[in-house]
Short mmCIF file of C-alpha atoms and ligand atoms in Angstrom, two decimals:
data_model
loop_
_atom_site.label_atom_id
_atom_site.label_comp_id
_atom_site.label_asym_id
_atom_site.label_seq_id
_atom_site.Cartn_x
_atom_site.Cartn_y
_atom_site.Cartn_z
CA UNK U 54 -28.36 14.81 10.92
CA UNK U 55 -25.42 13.14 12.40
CA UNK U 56 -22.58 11.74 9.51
CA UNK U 57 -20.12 8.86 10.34
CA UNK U 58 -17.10 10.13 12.78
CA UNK U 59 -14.39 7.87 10.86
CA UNK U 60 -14.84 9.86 7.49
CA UNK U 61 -14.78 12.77 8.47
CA UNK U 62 -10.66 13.37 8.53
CA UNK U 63 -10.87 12.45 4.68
CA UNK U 64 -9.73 14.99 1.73
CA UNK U 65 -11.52 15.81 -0.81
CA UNK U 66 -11.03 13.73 -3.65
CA UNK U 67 -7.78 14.51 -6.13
CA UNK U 68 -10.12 14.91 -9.46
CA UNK U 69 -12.68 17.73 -7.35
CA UNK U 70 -9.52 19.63 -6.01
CA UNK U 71 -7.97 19.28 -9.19
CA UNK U 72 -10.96 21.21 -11.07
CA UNK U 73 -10.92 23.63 -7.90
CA UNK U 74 -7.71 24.52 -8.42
CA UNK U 75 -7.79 24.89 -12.60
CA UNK U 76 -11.15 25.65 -13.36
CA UNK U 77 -11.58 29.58 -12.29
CA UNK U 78 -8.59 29.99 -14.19
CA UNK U 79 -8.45 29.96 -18.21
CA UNK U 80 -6.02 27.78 -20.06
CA UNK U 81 -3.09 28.97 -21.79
CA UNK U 82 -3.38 26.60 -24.77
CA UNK U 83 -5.37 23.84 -25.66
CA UNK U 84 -6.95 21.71 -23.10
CA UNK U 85 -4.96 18.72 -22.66
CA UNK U 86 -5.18 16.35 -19.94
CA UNK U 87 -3.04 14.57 -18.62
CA UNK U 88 -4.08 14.53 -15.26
CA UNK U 89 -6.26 11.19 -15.06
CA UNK U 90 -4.78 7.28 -15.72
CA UNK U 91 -7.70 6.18 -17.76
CA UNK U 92 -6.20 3.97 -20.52
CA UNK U 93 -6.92 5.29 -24.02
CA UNK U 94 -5.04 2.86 -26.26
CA UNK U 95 -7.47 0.52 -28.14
CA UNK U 96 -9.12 -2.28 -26.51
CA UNK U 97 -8.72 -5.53 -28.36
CA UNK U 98 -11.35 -5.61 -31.43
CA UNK U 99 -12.89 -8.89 -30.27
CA UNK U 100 -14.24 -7.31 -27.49
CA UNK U 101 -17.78 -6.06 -29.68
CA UNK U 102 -18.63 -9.35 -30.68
CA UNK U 103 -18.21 -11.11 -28.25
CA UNK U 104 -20.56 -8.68 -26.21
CA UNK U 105 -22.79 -9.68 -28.89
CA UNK U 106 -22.41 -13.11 -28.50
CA UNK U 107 -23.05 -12.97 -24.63
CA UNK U 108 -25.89 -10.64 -24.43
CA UNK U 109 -28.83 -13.01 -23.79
CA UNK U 110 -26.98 -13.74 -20.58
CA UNK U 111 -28.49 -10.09 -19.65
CA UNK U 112 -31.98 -12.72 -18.86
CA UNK U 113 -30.26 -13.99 -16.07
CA UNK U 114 -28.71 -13.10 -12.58
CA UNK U 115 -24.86 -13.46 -12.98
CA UNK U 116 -22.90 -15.42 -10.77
CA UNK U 117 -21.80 -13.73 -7.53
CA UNK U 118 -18.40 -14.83 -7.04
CA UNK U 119 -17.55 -15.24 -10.97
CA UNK U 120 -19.12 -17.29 -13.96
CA UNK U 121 -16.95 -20.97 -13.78
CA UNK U 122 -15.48 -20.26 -17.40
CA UNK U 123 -14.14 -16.75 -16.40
CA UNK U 124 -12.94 -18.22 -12.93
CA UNK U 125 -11.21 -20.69 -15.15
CA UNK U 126 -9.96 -18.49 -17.59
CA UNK U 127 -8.53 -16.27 -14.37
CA UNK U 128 -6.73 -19.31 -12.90
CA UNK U 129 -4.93 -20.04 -16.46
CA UNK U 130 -3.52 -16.37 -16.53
CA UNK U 131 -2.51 -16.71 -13.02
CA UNK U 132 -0.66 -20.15 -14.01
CA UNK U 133 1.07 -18.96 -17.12
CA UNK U 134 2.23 -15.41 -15.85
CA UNK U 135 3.30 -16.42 -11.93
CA UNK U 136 3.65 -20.62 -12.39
CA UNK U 137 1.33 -20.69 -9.47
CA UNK U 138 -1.62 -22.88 -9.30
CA UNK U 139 -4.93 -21.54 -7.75
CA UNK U 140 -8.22 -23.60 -7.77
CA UNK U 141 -10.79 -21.07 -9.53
CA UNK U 142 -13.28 -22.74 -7.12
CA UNK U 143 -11.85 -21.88 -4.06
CA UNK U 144 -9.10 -19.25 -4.52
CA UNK U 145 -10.67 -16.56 -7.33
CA UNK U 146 -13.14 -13.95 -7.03
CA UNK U 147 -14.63 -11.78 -9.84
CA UNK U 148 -14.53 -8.58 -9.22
CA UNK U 149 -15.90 -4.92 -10.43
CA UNK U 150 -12.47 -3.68 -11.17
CA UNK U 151 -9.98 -3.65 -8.45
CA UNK U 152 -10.87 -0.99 -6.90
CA UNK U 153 -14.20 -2.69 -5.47
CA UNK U 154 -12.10 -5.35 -4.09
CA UNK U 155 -9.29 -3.42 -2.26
CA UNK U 156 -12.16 -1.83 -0.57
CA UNK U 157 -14.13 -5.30 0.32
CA UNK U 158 -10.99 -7.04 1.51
CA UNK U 159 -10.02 -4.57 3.83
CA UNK U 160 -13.69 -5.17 5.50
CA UNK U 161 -14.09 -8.66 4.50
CA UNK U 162 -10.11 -9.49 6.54
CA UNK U 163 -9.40 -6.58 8.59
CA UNK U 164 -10.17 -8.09 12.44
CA UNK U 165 -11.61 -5.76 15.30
CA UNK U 166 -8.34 -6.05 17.63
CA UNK U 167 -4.82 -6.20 16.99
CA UNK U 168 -1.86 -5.93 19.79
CA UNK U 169 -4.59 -5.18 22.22
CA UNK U 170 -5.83 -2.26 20.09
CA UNK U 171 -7.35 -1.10 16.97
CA UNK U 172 -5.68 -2.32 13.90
CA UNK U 173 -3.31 -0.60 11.79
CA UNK U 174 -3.37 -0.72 8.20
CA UNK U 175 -0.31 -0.06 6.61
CA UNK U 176 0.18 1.81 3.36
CA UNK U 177 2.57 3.14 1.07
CA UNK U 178 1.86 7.14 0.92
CA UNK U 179 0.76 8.77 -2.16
CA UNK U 180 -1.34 5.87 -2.77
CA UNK U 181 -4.13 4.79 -4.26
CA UNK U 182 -6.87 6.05 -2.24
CA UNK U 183 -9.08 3.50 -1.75
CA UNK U 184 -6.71 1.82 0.87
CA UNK U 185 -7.29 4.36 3.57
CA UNK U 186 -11.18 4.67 3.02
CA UNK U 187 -10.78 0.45 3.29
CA UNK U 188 -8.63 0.62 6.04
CA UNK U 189 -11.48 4.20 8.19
CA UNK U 190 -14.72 1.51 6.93
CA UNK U 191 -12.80 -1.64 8.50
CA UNK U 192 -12.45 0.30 11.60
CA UNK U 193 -8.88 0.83 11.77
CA UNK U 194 -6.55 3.56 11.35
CA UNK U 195 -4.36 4.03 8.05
CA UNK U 196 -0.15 3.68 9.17
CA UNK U 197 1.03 5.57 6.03
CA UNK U 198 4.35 4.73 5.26
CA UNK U 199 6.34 7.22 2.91
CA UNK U 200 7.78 5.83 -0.45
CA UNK U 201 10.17 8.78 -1.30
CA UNK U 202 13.45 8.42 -3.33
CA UNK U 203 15.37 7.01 -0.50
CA UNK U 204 13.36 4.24 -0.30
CA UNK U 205 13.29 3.03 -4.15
CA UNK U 206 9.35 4.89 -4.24
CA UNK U 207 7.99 2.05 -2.53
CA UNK U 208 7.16 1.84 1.44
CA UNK U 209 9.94 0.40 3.82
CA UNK U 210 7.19 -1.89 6.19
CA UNK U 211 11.08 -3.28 7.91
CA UNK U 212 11.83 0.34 8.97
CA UNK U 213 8.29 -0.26 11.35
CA UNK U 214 8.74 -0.27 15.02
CA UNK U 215 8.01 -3.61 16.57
CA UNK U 216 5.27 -1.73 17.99
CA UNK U 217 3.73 -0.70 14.72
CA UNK U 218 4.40 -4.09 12.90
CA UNK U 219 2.63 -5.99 15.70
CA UNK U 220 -0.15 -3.11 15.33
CA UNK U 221 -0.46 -3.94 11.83
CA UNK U 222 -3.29 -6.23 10.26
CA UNK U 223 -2.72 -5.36 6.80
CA UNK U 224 0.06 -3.79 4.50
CA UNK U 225 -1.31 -2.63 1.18
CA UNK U 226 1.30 -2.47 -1.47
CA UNK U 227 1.14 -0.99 -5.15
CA UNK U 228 3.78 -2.86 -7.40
CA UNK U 229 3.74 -1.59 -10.36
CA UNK U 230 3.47 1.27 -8.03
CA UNK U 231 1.13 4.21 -9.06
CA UNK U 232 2.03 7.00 -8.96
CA UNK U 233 5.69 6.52 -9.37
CA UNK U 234 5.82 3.06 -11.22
CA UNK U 235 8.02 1.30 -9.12
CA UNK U 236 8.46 -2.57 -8.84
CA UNK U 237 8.64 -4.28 -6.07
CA UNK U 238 11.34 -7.05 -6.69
CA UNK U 239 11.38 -10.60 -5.15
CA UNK U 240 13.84 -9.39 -2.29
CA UNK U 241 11.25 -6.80 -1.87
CA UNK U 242 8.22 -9.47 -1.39
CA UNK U 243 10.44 -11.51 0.81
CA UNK U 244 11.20 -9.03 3.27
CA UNK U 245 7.43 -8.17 3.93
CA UNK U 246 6.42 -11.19 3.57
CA UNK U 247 8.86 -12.25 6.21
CA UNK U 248 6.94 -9.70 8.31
CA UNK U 249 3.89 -10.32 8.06
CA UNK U 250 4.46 -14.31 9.13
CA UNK U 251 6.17 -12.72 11.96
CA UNK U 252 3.72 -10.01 13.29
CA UNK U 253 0.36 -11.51 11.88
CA UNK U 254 -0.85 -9.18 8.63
CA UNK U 255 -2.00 -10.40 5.38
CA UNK U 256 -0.22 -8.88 2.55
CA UNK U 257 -2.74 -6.90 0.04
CA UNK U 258 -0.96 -6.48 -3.23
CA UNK U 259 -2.58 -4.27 -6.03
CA UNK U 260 -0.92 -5.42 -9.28
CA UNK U 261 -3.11 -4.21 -11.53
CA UNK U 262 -0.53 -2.37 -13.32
CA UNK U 263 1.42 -5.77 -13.52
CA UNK U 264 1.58 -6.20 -17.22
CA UNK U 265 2.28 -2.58 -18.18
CA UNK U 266 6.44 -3.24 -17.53
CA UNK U 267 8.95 -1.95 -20.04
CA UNK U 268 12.03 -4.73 -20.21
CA UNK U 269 11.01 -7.34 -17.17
CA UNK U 270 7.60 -8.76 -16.11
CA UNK U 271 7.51 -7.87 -12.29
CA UNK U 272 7.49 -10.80 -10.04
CA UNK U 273 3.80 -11.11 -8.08
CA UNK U 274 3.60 -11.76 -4.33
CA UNK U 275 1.34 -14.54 -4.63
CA UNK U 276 4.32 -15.93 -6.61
CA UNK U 277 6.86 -15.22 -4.07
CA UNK U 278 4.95 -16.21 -1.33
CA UNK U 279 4.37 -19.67 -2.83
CA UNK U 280 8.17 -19.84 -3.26
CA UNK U 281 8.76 -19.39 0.34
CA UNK U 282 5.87 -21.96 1.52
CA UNK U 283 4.20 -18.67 3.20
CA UNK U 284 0.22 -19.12 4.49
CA UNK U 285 -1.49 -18.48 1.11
CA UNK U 286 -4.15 -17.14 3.34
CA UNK U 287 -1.91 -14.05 4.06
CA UNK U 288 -1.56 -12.64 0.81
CA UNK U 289 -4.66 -11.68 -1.40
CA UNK U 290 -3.15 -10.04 -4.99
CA UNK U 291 -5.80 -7.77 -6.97
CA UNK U 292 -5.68 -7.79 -11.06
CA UNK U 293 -7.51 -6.03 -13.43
CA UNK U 294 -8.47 -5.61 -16.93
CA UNK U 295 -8.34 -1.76 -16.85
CA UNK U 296 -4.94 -1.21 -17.40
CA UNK U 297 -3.90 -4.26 -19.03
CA UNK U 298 -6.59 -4.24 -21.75
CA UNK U 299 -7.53 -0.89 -22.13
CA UNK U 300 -10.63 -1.55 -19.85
CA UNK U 301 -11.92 0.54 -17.69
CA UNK U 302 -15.34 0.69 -18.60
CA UNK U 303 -15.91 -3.10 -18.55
CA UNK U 304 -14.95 -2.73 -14.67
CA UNK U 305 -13.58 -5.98 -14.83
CA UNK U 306 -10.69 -7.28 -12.24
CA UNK U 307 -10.48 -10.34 -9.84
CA UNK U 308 -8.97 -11.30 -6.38
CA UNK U 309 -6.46 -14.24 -5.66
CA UNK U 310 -6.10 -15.64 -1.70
CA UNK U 311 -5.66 -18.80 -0.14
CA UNK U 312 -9.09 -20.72 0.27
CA UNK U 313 -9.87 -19.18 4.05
CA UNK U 314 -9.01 -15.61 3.20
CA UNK U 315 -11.18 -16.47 -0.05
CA UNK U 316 -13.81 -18.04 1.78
CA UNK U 317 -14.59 -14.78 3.96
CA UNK U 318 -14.07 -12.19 0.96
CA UNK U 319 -16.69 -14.63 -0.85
CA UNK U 320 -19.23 -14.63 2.47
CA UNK U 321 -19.33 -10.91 2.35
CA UNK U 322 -19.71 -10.30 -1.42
CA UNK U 323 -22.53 -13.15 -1.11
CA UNK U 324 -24.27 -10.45 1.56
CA UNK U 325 -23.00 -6.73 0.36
CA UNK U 326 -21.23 -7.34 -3.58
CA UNK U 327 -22.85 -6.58 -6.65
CA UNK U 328 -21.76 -9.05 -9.07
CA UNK U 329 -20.01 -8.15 -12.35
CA UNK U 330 -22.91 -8.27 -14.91
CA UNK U 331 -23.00 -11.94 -16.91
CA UNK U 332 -22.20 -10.87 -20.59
CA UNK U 333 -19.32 -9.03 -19.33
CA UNK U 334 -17.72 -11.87 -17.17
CA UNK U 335 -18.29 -13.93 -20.82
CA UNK U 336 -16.13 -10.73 -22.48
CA UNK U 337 -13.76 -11.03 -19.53
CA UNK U 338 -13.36 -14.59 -20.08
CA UNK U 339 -12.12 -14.14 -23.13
CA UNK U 340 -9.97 -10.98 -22.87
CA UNK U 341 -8.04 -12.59 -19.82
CA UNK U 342 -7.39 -15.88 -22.64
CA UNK U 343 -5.64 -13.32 -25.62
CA UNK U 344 -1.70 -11.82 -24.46
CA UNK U 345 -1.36 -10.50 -27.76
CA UNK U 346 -3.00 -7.54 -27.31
CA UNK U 347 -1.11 -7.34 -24.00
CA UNK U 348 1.77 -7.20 -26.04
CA UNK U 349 0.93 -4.43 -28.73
CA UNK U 350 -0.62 -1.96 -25.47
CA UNK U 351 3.01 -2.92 -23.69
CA UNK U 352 5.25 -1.48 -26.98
CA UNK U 353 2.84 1.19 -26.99
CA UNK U 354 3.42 2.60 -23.14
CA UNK U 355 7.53 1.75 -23.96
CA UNK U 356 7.61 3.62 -27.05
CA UNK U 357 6.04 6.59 -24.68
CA UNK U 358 8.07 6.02 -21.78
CA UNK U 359 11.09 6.52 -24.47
CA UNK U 360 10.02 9.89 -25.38
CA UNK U 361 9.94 11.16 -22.15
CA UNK U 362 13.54 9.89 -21.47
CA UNK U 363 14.44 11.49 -24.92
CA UNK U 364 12.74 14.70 -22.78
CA UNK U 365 13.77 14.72 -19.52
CA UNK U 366 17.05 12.13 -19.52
CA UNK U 367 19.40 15.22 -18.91
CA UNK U 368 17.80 16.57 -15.91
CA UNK U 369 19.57 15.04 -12.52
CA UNK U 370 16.40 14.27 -10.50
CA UNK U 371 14.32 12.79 -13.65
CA UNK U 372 13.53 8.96 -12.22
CA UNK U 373 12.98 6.96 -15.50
CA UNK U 374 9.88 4.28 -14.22
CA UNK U 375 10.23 1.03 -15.21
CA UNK U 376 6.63 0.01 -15.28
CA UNK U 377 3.13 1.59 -14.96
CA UNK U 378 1.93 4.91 -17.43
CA UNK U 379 3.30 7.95 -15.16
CA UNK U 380 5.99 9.96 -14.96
CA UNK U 381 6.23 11.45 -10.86
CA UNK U 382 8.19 14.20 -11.69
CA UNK U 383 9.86 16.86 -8.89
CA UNK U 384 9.20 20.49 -8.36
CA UNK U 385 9.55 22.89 -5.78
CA UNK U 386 5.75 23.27 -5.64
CA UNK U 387 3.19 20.73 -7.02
CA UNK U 388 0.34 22.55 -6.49
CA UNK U 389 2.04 26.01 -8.18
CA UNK U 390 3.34 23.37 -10.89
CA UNK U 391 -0.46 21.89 -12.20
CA UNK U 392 -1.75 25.82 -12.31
CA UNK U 393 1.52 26.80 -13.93
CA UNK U 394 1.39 24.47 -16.86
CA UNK U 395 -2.70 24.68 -16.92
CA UNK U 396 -2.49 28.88 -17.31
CA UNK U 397 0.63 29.02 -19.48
CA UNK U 398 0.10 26.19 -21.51
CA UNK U 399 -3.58 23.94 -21.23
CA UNK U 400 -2.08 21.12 -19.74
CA UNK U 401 -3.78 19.35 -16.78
CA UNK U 402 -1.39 17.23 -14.55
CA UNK U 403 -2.15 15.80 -10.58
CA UNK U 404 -0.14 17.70 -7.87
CA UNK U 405 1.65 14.66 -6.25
CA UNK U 406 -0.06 16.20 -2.76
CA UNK U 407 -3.70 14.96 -3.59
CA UNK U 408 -2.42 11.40 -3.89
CA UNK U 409 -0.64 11.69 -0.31
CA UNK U 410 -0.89 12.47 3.17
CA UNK U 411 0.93 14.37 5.90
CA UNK U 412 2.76 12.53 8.16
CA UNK U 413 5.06 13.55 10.98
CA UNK U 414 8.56 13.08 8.55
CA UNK U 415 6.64 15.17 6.20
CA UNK U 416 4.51 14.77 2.80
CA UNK U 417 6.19 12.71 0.50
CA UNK U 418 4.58 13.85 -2.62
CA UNK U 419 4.14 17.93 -2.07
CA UNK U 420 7.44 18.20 -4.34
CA UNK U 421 5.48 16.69 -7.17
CA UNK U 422 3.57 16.62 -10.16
CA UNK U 423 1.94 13.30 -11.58
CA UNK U 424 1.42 13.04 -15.69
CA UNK U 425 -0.40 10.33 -17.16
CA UNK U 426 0.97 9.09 -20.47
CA UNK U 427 -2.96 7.86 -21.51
CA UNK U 428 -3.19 9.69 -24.59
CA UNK U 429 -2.10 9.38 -28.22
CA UNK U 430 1.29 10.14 -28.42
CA UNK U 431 1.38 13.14 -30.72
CA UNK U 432 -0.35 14.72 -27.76
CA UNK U 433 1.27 13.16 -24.87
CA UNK U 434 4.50 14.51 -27.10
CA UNK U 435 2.92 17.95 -27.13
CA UNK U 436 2.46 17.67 -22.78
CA UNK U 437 5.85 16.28 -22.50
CA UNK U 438 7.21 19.56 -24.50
CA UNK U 439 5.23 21.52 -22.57
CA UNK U 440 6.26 20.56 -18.95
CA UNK U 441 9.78 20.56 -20.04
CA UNK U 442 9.75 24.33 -21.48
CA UNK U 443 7.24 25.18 -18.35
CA UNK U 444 9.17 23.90 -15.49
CA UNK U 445 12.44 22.93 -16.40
CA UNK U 446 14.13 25.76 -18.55
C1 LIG S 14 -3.11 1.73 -8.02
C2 LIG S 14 -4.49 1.48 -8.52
N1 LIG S 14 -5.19 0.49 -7.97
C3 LIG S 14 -6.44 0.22 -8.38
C4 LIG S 14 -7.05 0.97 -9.37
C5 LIG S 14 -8.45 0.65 -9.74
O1 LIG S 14 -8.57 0.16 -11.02
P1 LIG S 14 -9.82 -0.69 -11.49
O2 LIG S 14 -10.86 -0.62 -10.41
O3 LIG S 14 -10.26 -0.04 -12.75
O4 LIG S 14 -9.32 -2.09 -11.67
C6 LIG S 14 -6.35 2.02 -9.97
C7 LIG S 14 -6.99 2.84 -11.01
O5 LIG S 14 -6.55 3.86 -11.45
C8 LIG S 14 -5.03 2.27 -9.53
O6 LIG S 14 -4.29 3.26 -10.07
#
């Protein structure tokens, strides 16, 4: 049996090396985990009934690209959070979380040739790793492009060759950023924006962590490009439900693009998508219509993000994030780090180096640890304490 060439160059995934790491080892403490962003904080109690409510639409096949009222509710949010107006028609697409979508785009957009050659896809590295498995399916190569404290955590696309930037089809970028929690700010946008008008990419943007921010709601690139008049086609901005609304089960996220970029990622789906199941487009619907619990899960991830200030404020290399739920802490060793604090002390973090890749100026996230702050906060308390009497004292 012969397996697919363009895979095989990828890593194991970060939770499998993760458990091969930890697991022949016992802990030195309770369990605690701290290792995986999966929200925990309550989802909002309407949720249950209005699953009720919604489950004869089980009877029926859903809608592919999104059920009208969700696709309405969707262009509302869009309106009221970025003041830009999207036809839900034309401009929206449902999807299965955002993951599914920053994989479909990437196929759905990505064209064969670029400069002459195959297409680069440009990505911040760590990242989320769905963009380079988009990028190996599409038939082009990943461009990882570090986002190390020099460069604010998030990837410089202007510090490209010409060479690279005409090379480029499509520059993912993670603002809120995971795993560092960086925001990209409108001068940010602008400047890649600017690219991509001038060497030809679309502009993927993977807010889903948009509306977990601690003082200031960070600007969107669908926003900023519709300040600047650029080709809504170019940019395609993915949301979710996961993070904002303590989610991730419902798998519940949606895509925003100018109607021709639209048009395509809808033509695909139509062939290859599996639809997000009716009753839960009617739950969606109406979770993407209520802020308030938006507002309570917000307080919730500040009042965390205080505590680990209150912990780590006096060490000179602590980066405070200003939006997201980790803390991308330094060490000399990440790796060393997660089986340090697992064998001393129970606690499961990410070593920074399973969300990144090696490049020739080196890997960007070797020197670090990544700890979710997912769980109630007496524990995440108890993992804060421990990290700081593990690896700082
Ligand atoms: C940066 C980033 N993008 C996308 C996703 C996917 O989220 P979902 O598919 O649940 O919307 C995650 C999930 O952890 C993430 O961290």
């Amino acid at each position: 049996m012969d397996f697919p060439e363009r895979f095989s160059t990828l890593p194991e995934y970060a939770f499998p090396r993760l458990r091969a790491l930890l697991d022949s080892h016992a802990p030195g403490g309770a369990p605690l985990a701290m290792s995986i962003g999966e929200p925990q904080h309550a989802f909002p109690s309407f949720v249950s009934e209005a699953l009720a409510e919604a489950m004869p639409l089980f009877n029926k096949y859903p809608p592919n690209e999104g059920a009208p009222d969700l696709l309405a509710a969707i262009g509302d949010w869009v309106a009221g959070r970025y003041g830009v107006t999207v036809d839900p028609a034309t401009q929206i697409l449902a999807l299965n979380g955002t993951r599914e979508g920053l994989f479909a785009a990437c196929l759905a957009l990505c064209p064969d040739r670029k400069a002459g050659g195959t297409p680069r896809v440009a990505m911040p590295n760590p990242f989320y790793q769905v963009y380079a498995v988009g990028a190996k399916a599409a038939g082009a190569e990943p461009l990882f492009v570090n986002a190390t404290r020099e460069t604010g955590f998030l990837p410089d696309f202007t510090a490209l060759s010409e060479a690279e930037l005409d090379q480029t089809a499509i520059a993912y970028v993670c603002s809120p950023s995971n795993p560092q929690g960086a925001v990209a700010d409108a001068d940010y946008w602008r400047a890649l924006l600017t690219l991509a008008e001038k060497h030809d990419f679309y502009v993927f943007a993977d807010e889903c962590y948009s509306e977990v921010y601690r003082d200031t709601p960070p600007p969107g690139a669908l926003q900023i490009a519709t300040e600047m008049g650029v080709d809504p086609d170019r940019v395609v901005i993915f949301h979710s439900l996961s993070k904002r609304s303590n989610l991730p089960g419902l798998r519940s996220g949606f895509a925003a693009a100018g109607p021709r970029a639209m048009a395509e990622l809808k033509k695909l789906r139509a062939y290859a998508g599996a639809p997000l199941p009716g009753p839960l487009q009617a739950v969606a619907a109406k979770v993407w219509r209520d802020e308030a619990h938006v507002i309570e899960n917000r307080a919730l991830y500040a009042a965390k993000f205080d505590r680990a200030d209150a912990v780590f404020g006096d060490l000179p290399d602590y980066v405070s994030p200003p939006a997201g739920f980790f803390l991308w802490l330094p060490v000399p060793d990440g790796e060393a780090a997660a089986l340090k604090l697992w064998t001393e002390t129970g606690l499961r973090v990410l070593p920074g180096a399973y969300l990144s890749r090696d490049t020739d100026r080196g890997n960007p996230g070797k020197g670090f640890i990544r700890a979710a702050l997912v769980a109630p906060p007496e524990d995440v308390d108890r993992g804060l304490l421990h990290i700081r009497d593990c690896l700082y004292s």
